[in-house]
Short mmCIF file of C-alpha atoms in Angstrom, two decimals:
data_model
loop_
_atom_site.label_atom_id
_atom_site.label_comp_id
_atom_site.label_asym_id
_atom_site.label_seq_id
_atom_site.Cartn_x
_atom_site.Cartn_y
_atom_site.Cartn_z
CA MET X 1306 -9.17 10.05 5.41
CA ILE X 1307 -6.27 9.62 7.50
CA LYS X 1308 -4.88 11.88 10.27
CA LEU X 1309 -1.82 11.11 12.26
CA THR X 1310 -1.23 13.35 15.32
CA ASN X 1311 2.00 13.37 17.15
CA ILE X 1312 2.71 9.68 16.39
CA SER X 1313 5.82 8.06 17.80
CA ARG X 1314 7.17 4.59 17.66
CA VAL X 1315 10.10 3.38 19.77
CA PHE X 1316 11.68 -0.07 19.38
CA ARG X 1317 13.53 -1.28 22.57
CA THR X 1318 15.84 -4.08 23.22
CA HIS X 1319 17.75 -4.74 26.40
CA ASP X 1320 20.52 -2.48 25.68
CA VAL X 1321 19.07 -0.14 22.93
CA GLU X 1322 16.32 2.07 22.44
CA THR X 1323 15.83 3.29 18.82
CA THR X 1324 13.27 5.84 18.03
CA ALA X 1325 11.84 4.99 14.49
CA LEU X 1326 9.02 7.70 14.34
CA ASN X 1327 9.30 10.98 16.34
CA LYS X 1328 5.96 12.80 16.75
CA ILE X 1329 4.82 12.60 13.08
CA ASN X 1330 2.02 14.61 12.01
CA LEU X 1331 0.40 13.80 8.63
CA THR X 1332 -2.95 14.22 6.89
CA VAL X 1333 -4.02 12.12 3.78
CA GLU X 1334 -6.97 13.10 1.87
CA GLN X 1335 -9.32 10.76 -0.15
CA GLY X 1336 -7.74 10.45 -3.72
CA ASP X 1337 -4.18 11.37 -2.76
CA PHE X 1338 -1.19 9.77 -4.25
CA LEU X 1339 1.74 9.97 -1.66
CA ALA X 1340 5.19 8.86 -2.14
CA ILE X 1341 7.02 8.44 1.09
CA MET X 1342 10.89 8.81 0.47
CA GLY X 1343 14.13 8.89 2.49
CA PRO X 1344 17.29 7.14 3.26
CA SER X 1345 17.53 3.69 4.70
CA GLY X 1346 16.56 3.61 8.37
CA CYS X 1347 14.67 6.81 8.25
CA GLY X 1348 11.31 5.22 9.23
CA LYS X 1349 9.59 4.68 5.92
CA SER X 1350 8.73 0.95 6.60
CA THR X 1351 7.69 1.69 10.16
CA LEU X 1352 5.37 4.48 8.92
CA LEU X 1353 3.87 2.16 6.31
CA SER X 1354 3.30 -0.64 8.81
CA LEU X 1355 1.43 1.81 11.02
CA LEU X 1356 -0.50 3.24 8.31
CA GLY X 1357 -1.55 -0.38 7.19
CA MET X 1358 -2.54 -1.25 10.95
CA LEU X 1359 0.23 -4.02 11.09
CA ASP X 1360 1.80 -2.20 13.96
CA SER X 1361 0.60 0.30 16.60
CA PRO X 1362 2.25 3.59 17.80
CA ASP X 1363 3.57 4.04 21.35
CA SER X 1364 2.01 7.49 21.44
CA GLY X 1365 -0.17 9.82 19.36
CA ASP X 1366 -3.46 9.46 17.64
CA TYR X 1367 -4.25 7.49 14.31
CA VAL X 1368 -7.71 8.50 12.76
CA PHE X 1369 -8.82 6.37 9.90
CA GLY X 1370 -12.01 7.68 8.41
CA GLU X 1371 -13.86 8.78 11.51
CA GLN X 1372 -12.38 6.24 13.93
CA ASN X 1373 -9.43 6.78 16.32
CA ILE X 1374 -7.75 3.41 16.09
CA SER X 1375 -4.78 4.19 18.16
CA SER X 1376 -5.93 2.06 21.13
CA TYR X 1377 -7.49 -0.82 18.94
CA GLY X 1378 -6.58 -4.22 19.65
CA GLU X 1379 -5.44 -6.78 16.97
CA ARG X 1380 -8.84 -8.25 16.43
CA LYS X 1381 -10.38 -4.81 15.66
CA LEU X 1382 -7.37 -3.74 13.61
CA ALA X 1383 -7.43 -7.02 11.51
CA LYS X 1384 -11.19 -6.41 10.76
CA LEU X 1385 -10.66 -3.02 9.66
CA ARG X 1386 -7.59 -3.70 7.65
CA SER X 1387 -9.05 -6.55 5.84
CA SER X 1388 -11.85 -4.52 4.71
CA SER X 1389 -10.18 -1.28 3.94
CA ILE X 1390 -6.64 -1.63 2.87
CA GLY X 1391 -5.01 -3.36 -0.14
CA PHE X 1392 -1.23 -4.15 0.13
CA VAL X 1393 1.11 -4.40 -2.64
CA PHE X 1394 4.84 -5.60 -1.77
CA GLN X 1395 8.06 -5.59 -3.54
CA SER X 1396 8.39 -9.24 -3.11
CA PHE X 1397 4.79 -9.94 -4.51
CA ASN X 1398 3.95 -12.36 -1.69
CA LEU X 1399 1.92 -14.74 -3.78
CA ILE X 1400 1.20 -18.26 -2.42
CA ASP X 1401 3.23 -20.53 -5.07
CA SER X 1402 0.72 -23.56 -4.72
CA LEU X 1403 -2.17 -21.36 -5.57
CA THR X 1404 -3.34 -20.20 -9.02
CA VAL X 1405 -3.71 -16.59 -9.99
CA PHE X 1406 -7.24 -16.83 -9.53
CA GLU X 1407 -6.88 -18.44 -6.02
CA ASN X 1408 -4.31 -15.95 -5.01
CA VAL X 1409 -6.58 -13.06 -5.86
CA GLU X 1410 -9.64 -14.75 -4.36
CA LEU X 1411 -7.98 -15.37 -0.90
CA PRO X 1412 -8.86 -11.89 0.73
CA LEU X 1413 -12.52 -12.35 -0.12
CA GLN X 1414 -12.55 -15.92 1.64
CA TYR X 1415 -11.44 -14.07 4.72
CA LEU X 1416 -14.41 -11.70 4.28
CA LYS X 1417 -16.82 -14.58 4.08
CA ILE X 1418 -18.23 -13.58 0.58
CA SER X 1419 -20.03 -16.29 -1.29
CA ARG X 1420 -18.43 -18.54 -3.90
CA ALA X 1421 -20.36 -17.12 -6.81
CA GLU X 1422 -19.80 -13.40 -5.68
CA ARG X 1423 -16.11 -14.10 -5.29
CA LYS X 1424 -15.82 -15.47 -8.86
CA LEU X 1425 -17.50 -12.36 -10.19
CA LYS X 1426 -15.30 -10.12 -8.37
CA VAL X 1427 -11.97 -12.16 -9.20
CA ASP X 1428 -12.84 -12.26 -12.98
CA ALA X 1429 -13.56 -8.49 -13.08
CA ILE X 1430 -10.43 -7.37 -11.17
CA LEU X 1431 -8.20 -9.87 -13.27
CA SER X 1432 -9.59 -8.32 -16.57
CA LYS X 1433 -9.19 -4.76 -15.14
CA VAL X 1434 -5.39 -5.36 -14.58
CA GLY X 1435 -4.89 -7.26 -17.93
CA ILE X 1436 -3.89 -10.63 -16.42
CA ASP X 1437 -7.18 -12.60 -16.87
CA HIS X 1438 -5.75 -14.85 -19.58
CA ARG X 1439 -3.35 -16.17 -16.86
CA ALA X 1440 -5.99 -16.99 -14.28
CA ASP X 1441 -5.19 -20.75 -14.23
CA HIS X 1442 -1.32 -20.24 -14.13
CA LEU X 1443 0.75 -20.61 -10.99
CA PRO X 1444 2.93 -17.59 -9.85
CA GLN X 1445 6.24 -19.34 -10.90
CA GLN X 1446 4.82 -19.49 -14.49
CA LEU X 1447 4.55 -15.84 -14.69
CA SER X 1448 7.05 -13.00 -15.39
CA GLY X 1449 7.89 -10.43 -12.59
CA GLY X 1450 5.62 -7.79 -14.12
CA GLN X 1451 2.78 -10.35 -14.43
CA GLN X 1452 3.22 -11.28 -10.71
CA GLN X 1453 3.20 -7.79 -9.73
CA ARG X 1454 -0.22 -7.23 -11.65
CA VAL X 1455 -1.66 -10.44 -9.69
CA ALA X 1456 -0.57 -8.76 -6.42
CA VAL X 1457 -2.23 -5.41 -7.50
CA ALA X 1458 -5.41 -7.43 -8.33
CA ARG X 1459 -5.45 -9.18 -4.96
CA ALA X 1460 -5.03 -5.70 -3.28
CA LEU X 1461 -7.82 -4.28 -5.41
CA VAL X 1462 -10.33 -7.13 -5.39
CA ILE X 1463 -11.88 -5.81 -1.78
CA ASN X 1464 -12.47 -2.52 -3.35
CA PRO X 1465 -10.25 -1.02 -0.69
CA LYS X 1466 -10.38 2.61 0.61
CA LEU X 1467 -6.55 2.71 0.52
CA ILE X 1468 -3.66 0.92 -1.29
CA LEU X 1469 -0.32 0.79 0.41
CA ALA X 1470 2.70 -0.15 -1.95
CA ASP X 1471 6.08 -1.03 -0.52
CA GLU X 1472 8.73 -0.46 -3.36
CA PRO X 1473 6.24 -1.82 -5.87
CA THR X 1474 8.88 -1.71 -8.68
CA GLY X 1475 11.82 -3.00 -6.63
CA ASN X 1476 12.11 -6.25 -8.34
CA LEU X 1477 11.08 -5.44 -11.75
CA ASP X 1478 13.06 -4.25 -14.75
CA SER X 1479 12.27 -0.69 -16.11
CA LYS X 1480 9.57 -1.80 -18.60
CA ASN X 1481 7.64 -3.81 -16.12
CA GLY X 1482 8.16 -1.17 -13.38
CA GLU X 1483 6.78 1.59 -15.82
CA GLU X 1484 3.64 -0.77 -16.42
CA VAL X 1485 3.00 -1.18 -12.74
CA MET X 1486 3.43 2.50 -11.82
CA ALA X 1487 1.15 3.49 -14.77
CA MET X 1488 -1.36 1.11 -13.40
CA LEU X 1489 -1.07 2.56 -9.89
CA ARG X 1490 -1.56 5.98 -11.29
CA ALA X 1491 -4.61 5.00 -13.30
CA LEU X 1492 -6.23 3.60 -10.17
CA ASN X 1493 -5.50 6.68 -8.47
CA ASP X 1494 -6.98 8.83 -11.30
CA ALA X 1495 -10.11 6.59 -10.85
CA GLY X 1496 -10.36 7.56 -7.10
CA THR X 1497 -8.32 5.08 -5.04
CA THR X 1498 -5.88 6.60 -2.48
CA VAL X 1499 -2.41 5.26 -2.79
CA ILE X 1500 0.56 5.67 -0.54
CA MET X 1501 3.93 4.18 -1.76
CA VAL X 1502 7.18 3.79 -0.20
CA SER X 1503 9.84 4.15 -2.70
CA HIS X 1504 13.63 4.97 -3.30
CA SER X 1505 13.15 5.82 -6.87
CA GLU X 1506 12.88 9.56 -7.73
CA HIS X 1507 11.40 8.42 -11.06
CA ASP X 1508 8.59 6.36 -9.54
CA ALA X 1509 7.90 9.40 -7.21
CA LYS X 1510 6.91 11.39 -10.20
CA TYR X 1511 3.70 9.40 -10.56
CA ALA X 1512 2.51 10.80 -6.94
CA ASN X 1513 0.83 14.04 -6.67
CA ARG X 1514 2.51 14.49 -3.25
CA ILE X 1515 5.98 13.72 -1.84
CA ILE X 1516 6.86 13.03 1.88
CA ARG X 1517 10.45 12.94 2.86
CA LEU X 1518 11.64 11.37 6.05
CA PHE X 1519 14.73 11.71 7.86
CA ASP X 1520 15.45 10.27 11.41
CA GLY X 1521 11.85 9.37 12.06
CA GLN X 1522 10.60 12.92 11.12
CA ILE X 1523 8.91 14.59 8.20
CA ILE X 1524 11.30 17.04 6.78
CA LEU X 1525 9.48 17.64 3.61
CA ASP X 1526 5.77 17.50 2.46
CA ARG X 1527 5.08 19.05 -1.04
CA ALA X 1528 3.24 18.51 -4.26
CA SER X 1529 5.23 16.56 -6.82
CA GLU X 1530 6.69 18.21 -9.91
CA ALA X 1531 4.04 16.25 -12.00
CA GLU X 1532 1.20 17.76 -9.79
CA LYS X 1533 2.84 21.19 -10.16
CA GLU X 1534 2.92 21.06 -13.84
CA VAL X 1535 -0.78 20.10 -13.92
CA GLN X 1536 -1.55 23.01 -11.62
CA TYR X 1537 0.23 25.51 -13.76
CA VAL X 1538 -1.02 24.29 -17.17
#
């Protein structure tokens, strides 16, 4: 599904040059659940931005599906991103002035889907994540866990090939965090590819593969302990 070959990303200012990613090689198969981990400043967020087509590498190749997108311009990247990738952020990134329904509907409007079809899709996905009873509420009327469910619904409504989650439990208490991670695991079990950046060893146990970064390089790529247990049972 995804293949990164010798991907590098360098940030430059007038006085300083910082290598955020240094010749990264990574393959992600359809149906994987990856947890990307490592200390602050190791390149996790940069890698997630590149995977999400929000940034472009300085060198190397990024193949998504069968397309080498390394040299794509912003317009082509935006079109592919909006139809293929769902994002879940730590801070939820919901629009306060829109209802739950309207927040989830927004990606479909960008895809120019009819109003009737939008309603069917939004109703179905709100029900799937268990937040349909809050469809007419505003984000500030919801708990943190409920807001993250809305964010997951918004990511899923386009039926993406890939979900990218950036510290999805970072602003949640342990109970709500467990619910969100269980939901991501269930979505992955149903066939959705998930790539998650996390500092939490506990959350990483929900993944079937752990990638550890240090100084912009992959220093470990292995099956998670949970995946090993499944394989050995």
